[in-house]
Amino acid sequence: MSELSAARARYAALIARRERIASPRLLEALAKVPREEFLAKGPWRIKSAAARSYRLTPDADPVHLYDNVLVAIDARRKLDTGLPSLWAHFIDLLDVAEKDRVVQIGCGLGYFSAVLSEIVGPKGRVHAIECDERLALRAAAYLRAYHNVEVIHADGCTDIIDRADVIIVHAGFSHPHPLWLGALRPRGRLLVPLTQRDREGAALKITRKGRGFEAEAVQQIRIFPGHGRGVTALDDRVADWWQRAASLAPLRFRGIAQGLPSDG
C-alpha cells in the first residue's frame, strides 16, 4: 500500500470512529476518493473545526489533506470545504444507499459529490447544483470521470428538476424550501441547516412520511449562508423553530408541511 493510500485508509478509520459510521459504502468511498483532486494545487490553507485561523501545509503533499480539517476555497470570503466528519455523519444519518437519487444544493468543488457517487453506484444518480458559476465550472471539471454525477450551475431554490430519495443542502437557510419538500420521493430524506444571519443554527433532517413530513434537529452547526430566491428573512414561526431546534436537539416536529413560510 502506498503512503497516500494508507493515509486515506487512516482518514476513513478516523471518521468512522469519531462519528460511529454505520455505512460500509460510505467508508469505502472516503478511503477511495482522492480529496486532492477536488482542490487547487497545494500547499493548502487548512484548519480544524475549532481553529480561528488557517495554517499553511508545509508542502503540496496530499497526505496533509487526510485529516479532519477544513481546507480554504476562498479564505477572504471564509469559504471552506465541508468538514469531513460533519458531512460524513450527515450522509450516514440520511442512510444514502446504492441506487439512490441524490440532489445536492451547493456542491462546492465536488468532493462530497464524488463520495456520494461511489455510494449510490452506477445505477444511482447525483444531481449537484452550485449557484457560484466559478465553483460549478471547477466542480464539473473535477467530476468528469464520475459518470453518474451531473453538475448544474443553477439556483437550488428554483432549479431542482427531478424527484429525489435524498436532498442535502450544503449552506444555511432560514427555512426548508417548499420546493425541496415537494421533490422528495416517498420516504425521501432532506438535510438542511437552519441558520440565522450570524451563520449559527441547527441541521434539520426531514423525512417524507405518507402525506406529511417528520423533522428532527440533529446537530448544531455554523455554516456559510445560502443564496437563492428562497432566502427570506426569518419570520416569527421560523425563528421559534430555530431557537427550539438549537437549544433542545434532538426535537421532533410533526405536520411540518403545514404553516411553512412562502418563498416570496
Coordinates of C-alpha atoms in Angstrom, one line a residue:
M1 CA 0.0 0.0 0.0
S2 CA 1.4 3.4 -0.9
E3 CA 1.8 6.2 1.7
L4 CA -1.2 8.1 0.2
S5 CA -3.4 5.0 0.1
A6 CA -2.5 4.3 3.8
A7 CA -3.3 8.0 4.7
R8 CA -6.7 7.6 3.1
A9 CA -7.4 4.4 5.0
R10 CA -6.4 6.1 8.3
Y11 CA -8.6 9.1 7.4
A12 CA -11.7 6.8 6.8
A13 CA -11.0 4.9 10.0
L14 CA -10.6 8.2 12.0
I15 CA -14.0 9.4 10.7
A16 CA -15.6 6.0 11.3
R17 CA -14.5 6.0 15.0
R18 CA -15.4 9.7 15.6
E19 CA -18.9 9.6 14.1
R20 CA -19.7 5.8 14.5
I21 CA -20.3 5.5 10.8
A22 CA -22.6 2.5 10.0
S23 CA -22.5 2.6 6.2
P24 CA -19.7 0.4 4.7
R25 CA -20.2 2.0 1.3
L26 CA -19.6 5.5 2.8
L27 CA -16.4 4.3 4.5
E28 CA -15.2 2.7 1.3
A29 CA -15.9 6.0 -0.6
L30 CA -13.9 8.0 2.0
A31 CA -11.0 5.7 1.6
K32 CA -11.1 5.8 -2.2
V33 CA -12.0 9.3 -3.3
P34 CA -8.8 11.5 -3.7
R35 CA -9.6 14.7 -1.9
E36 CA -6.6 16.5 -3.5
E37 CA -8.3 16.1 -6.9
F38 CA -11.1 18.4 -5.8
L39 CA -8.9 21.3 -4.7
A40 CA -6.4 23.7 -6.3
K41 CA -2.8 22.6 -6.1
G42 CA -1.1 22.8 -2.7
P43 CA 0.2 23.9 -0.4
W44 CA -3.2 24.4 1.2
R45 CA -4.6 26.6 3.9
I46 CA -6.2 24.3 6.4
K47 CA -7.7 24.5 9.9
S48 CA -9.6 22.3 12.4
A49 CA -13.3 23.0 13.1
A50 CA -12.3 24.7 16.4
A51 CA -9.5 26.9 15.0
R52 CA -9.9 30.6 14.3
S53 CA -7.2 30.9 11.7
Y54 CA -5.7 28.8 8.9
R55 CA -2.2 27.3 8.8
L56 CA -0.4 26.6 5.6
T57 CA 0.6 23.0 4.9
P58 CA 4.4 22.6 4.8
D59 CA 4.3 21.4 1.1
A60 CA 1.9 20.1 -1.5
D61 CA 1.9 16.5 -0.4
P62 CA -1.7 15.4 -0.4
V63 CA -1.2 13.4 2.8
H64 CA -1.8 16.6 4.7
L65 CA -5.5 16.6 3.5
Y66 CA -6.3 13.2 5.1
D67 CA -7.3 14.5 8.4
N68 CA -10.5 16.0 9.8
V69 CA -9.7 19.5 8.6
L70 CA -11.3 22.3 6.6
V71 CA -9.5 23.5 3.5
A72 CA -9.9 27.1 2.3
I73 CA -11.5 27.5 -1.1
D74 CA -11.6 31.3 -0.7
A75 CA -10.1 32.4 2.6
R76 CA -11.2 36.0 2.1
R77 CA -14.8 35.0 2.0
K78 CA -14.4 32.4 4.8
L79 CA -15.5 29.8 2.3
D80 CA -14.1 26.4 3.1
T81 CA -14.6 22.8 2.0
G82 CA -17.0 20.9 4.2
L83 CA -15.6 19.3 7.4
P84 CA -15.2 15.6 6.5
S85 CA -16.5 14.2 9.9
L86 CA -19.6 16.5 9.8
W87 CA -20.8 15.7 6.3
A88 CA -19.9 12.0 6.6
H89 CA -22.1 12.0 9.7
F90 CA -24.9 13.6 7.8
I91 CA -24.6 11.3 4.8
D92 CA -24.7 8.3 7.2
L93 CA -27.7 9.8 9.1
L94 CA -29.6 10.1 5.8
D95 CA -28.9 6.5 5.0
V96 CA -27.8 7.2 1.5
A97 CA -27.8 3.8 -0.3
E98 CA -27.0 2.1 -3.6
K99 CA -29.3 3.2 -6.5
D100 CA -30.5 6.3 -4.6
R101 CA -31.1 9.6 -6.5
V102 CA -29.4 12.4 -4.6
V103 CA -29.7 16.1 -5.0
Q104 CA -27.0 18.4 -3.6
I105 CA -27.8 22.1 -3.1
G106 CA -24.4 23.8 -3.0
C107 CA -21.9 21.2 -4.2
G108 CA -18.8 23.4 -3.9
L109 CA -15.9 21.8 -5.6
G110 CA -17.5 18.4 -5.8
Y111 CA -15.6 16.3 -3.3
F112 CA -18.7 15.1 -1.5
S113 CA -20.5 14.7 -4.9
A114 CA -17.7 12.1 -5.7
V115 CA -18.2 10.4 -2.3
L116 CA -22.0 10.2 -2.9
S117 CA -21.3 8.9 -6.5
E118 CA -19.4 6.0 -5.1
I119 CA -22.1 5.2 -2.5
V120 CA -25.1 5.3 -5.0
G121 CA -23.2 3.4 -7.6
P122 CA -23.7 3.3 -11.4
K123 CA -27.5 2.7 -11.0
G124 CA -27.8 5.8 -8.8
R125 CA -27.6 9.4 -9.6
V126 CA -26.2 12.6 -8.1
H127 CA -27.6 15.9 -9.2
A128 CA -25.1 18.5 -8.0
I129 CA -26.3 22.2 -8.0
E130 CA -24.0 25.1 -7.4
C131 CA -25.0 28.8 -7.7
D132 CA -21.4 30.1 -7.9
E133 CA -20.5 29.8 -11.6
R134 CA -16.8 29.5 -11.0
L135 CA -17.2 26.8 -8.4
A136 CA -19.7 25.0 -10.7
L137 CA -17.2 25.0 -13.6
R138 CA -14.4 23.7 -11.4
A139 CA -16.6 21.0 -9.9
A140 CA -17.8 19.9 -13.4
A141 CA -14.2 19.5 -14.5
Y142 CA -13.1 17.6 -11.3
L143 CA -16.1 15.3 -11.6
R144 CA -15.7 14.5 -15.3
A145 CA -14.8 10.9 -14.5
Y146 CA -17.9 10.3 -12.3
H147 CA -20.5 9.4 -14.9
N148 CA -23.4 9.2 -12.5
V149 CA -22.9 12.9 -11.4
E150 CA -24.4 15.9 -13.2
V151 CA -23.2 19.3 -12.1
I152 CA -25.5 22.3 -12.8
H153 CA -24.8 26.0 -12.4
A154 CA -28.2 27.0 -11.1
D155 CA -30.3 28.3 -8.1
G156 CA -31.0 25.4 -5.8
C157 CA -34.2 27.1 -4.6
T158 CA -35.8 27.1 -8.1
D159 CA -34.0 24.6 -10.3
I160 CA -34.5 21.1 -8.9
I161 CA -35.6 19.1 -11.9
D162 CA -36.1 15.7 -10.6
R163 CA -37.6 13.7 -7.7
A164 CA -35.0 12.6 -5.1
D165 CA -34.5 10.0 -2.4
V166 CA -32.1 12.3 -0.6
I167 CA -31.6 16.1 -0.8
I168 CA -28.5 17.6 1.0
V169 CA -28.3 21.3 1.5
H170 CA -24.7 22.5 2.0
A171 CA -25.5 26.0 3.1
G172 CA -27.6 27.8 5.7
F173 CA -31.2 28.8 5.1
S174 CA -33.9 30.3 7.2
H175 CA -36.4 27.5 6.4
P176 CA -36.8 24.3 4.5
H177 CA -37.8 25.5 1.0
P178 CA -41.2 24.1 -0.2
L179 CA -39.5 23.0 -3.5
W180 CA -37.2 20.7 -1.6
L181 CA -40.0 19.1 0.3
G182 CA -42.1 18.7 -2.9
A183 CA -39.2 17.0 -4.6
L184 CA -38.8 14.2 -2.0
R185 CA -39.9 10.8 -3.1
P186 CA -41.9 8.7 -0.6
R187 CA -39.7 8.1 2.5
G188 CA -37.3 10.6 1.0
R189 CA -34.9 12.5 3.3
L190 CA -33.8 16.1 3.4
L191 CA -30.9 17.6 5.4
V192 CA -31.0 21.4 5.7
P193 CA -29.1 23.7 8.1
L194 CA -31.5 26.3 9.5
T195 CA -29.4 29.4 10.4
Q196 CA -29.6 33.0 11.3
R197 CA -27.6 35.8 9.8
D198 CA -24.6 35.0 12.1
R199 CA -24.3 31.6 10.3
E200 CA -25.3 29.8 13.6
G201 CA -28.1 27.3 13.6
A202 CA -29.1 23.7 13.7
A203 CA -29.2 21.0 11.0
L204 CA -32.6 19.6 10.4
K205 CA -33.4 16.1 9.0
I206 CA -36.8 15.9 7.4
T207 CA -38.4 12.7 6.2
R208 CA -41.4 12.3 4.0
K209 CA -43.9 10.1 5.7
G210 CA -47.2 9.4 3.9
R211 CA -48.9 12.7 3.2
G212 CA -46.8 14.6 5.7
F213 CA -43.3 15.1 7.0
E214 CA -41.4 14.5 10.2
A215 CA -38.4 16.6 11.2
E216 CA -35.7 16.2 13.7
A217 CA -33.0 18.7 14.8
V218 CA -29.8 16.6 14.7
Q219 CA -26.9 18.9 15.4
Q220 CA -25.9 22.5 16.0
I221 CA -24.0 23.9 13.1
R222 CA -22.2 27.0 11.8
I223 CA -22.1 27.3 8.0
F224 CA -21.8 29.6 5.0
P225 CA -25.1 31.3 4.2
G226 CA -27.1 30.1 1.2
H227 CA -28.2 32.2 -1.7
G228 CA -31.2 32.0 -3.9
R229 CA -34.8 33.1 -4.4
G230 CA -35.9 31.0 -1.4
V231 CA -33.8 33.1 1.0
T232 CA -36.1 35.2 3.1
A233 CA -36.0 36.9 6.5
L234 CA -36.9 34.8 9.5
D235 CA -40.5 35.2 10.4
D236 CA -41.7 34.6 13.9
R237 CA -42.6 30.9 13.3
V238 CA -39.3 30.0 11.7
A239 CA -37.4 31.9 14.4
D240 CA -39.2 29.9 17.1
W241 CA -38.4 26.7 15.2
W242 CA -34.7 27.6 15.1
Q243 CA -34.5 28.5 18.7
R244 CA -36.2 25.3 19.8
A245 CA -34.1 23.2 17.5
A246 CA -30.8 24.8 18.5
S247 CA -31.4 24.5 22.3
L248 CA -33.4 21.3 22.6
A249 CA -32.0 19.0 19.9
P250 CA -33.0 16.3 19.3
L251 CA -36.5 17.6 18.9
R252 CA -39.3 16.3 16.6
F253 CA -41.8 18.4 14.8
R254 CA -44.8 16.7 13.1
G255 CA -47.1 18.1 10.5
I256 CA -44.3 20.2 9.2
A257 CA -45.9 20.6 5.8
Q258 CA -48.5 22.9 7.4
G259 CA -47.6 26.5 8.1
L260 CA -44.4 26.7 6.2
P261 CA -43.3 30.3 5.2
S262 CA -43.7 31.1 1.5
D263 CA -40.7 31.7 -0.8
G264 CA -41.8 35.2 -1.6

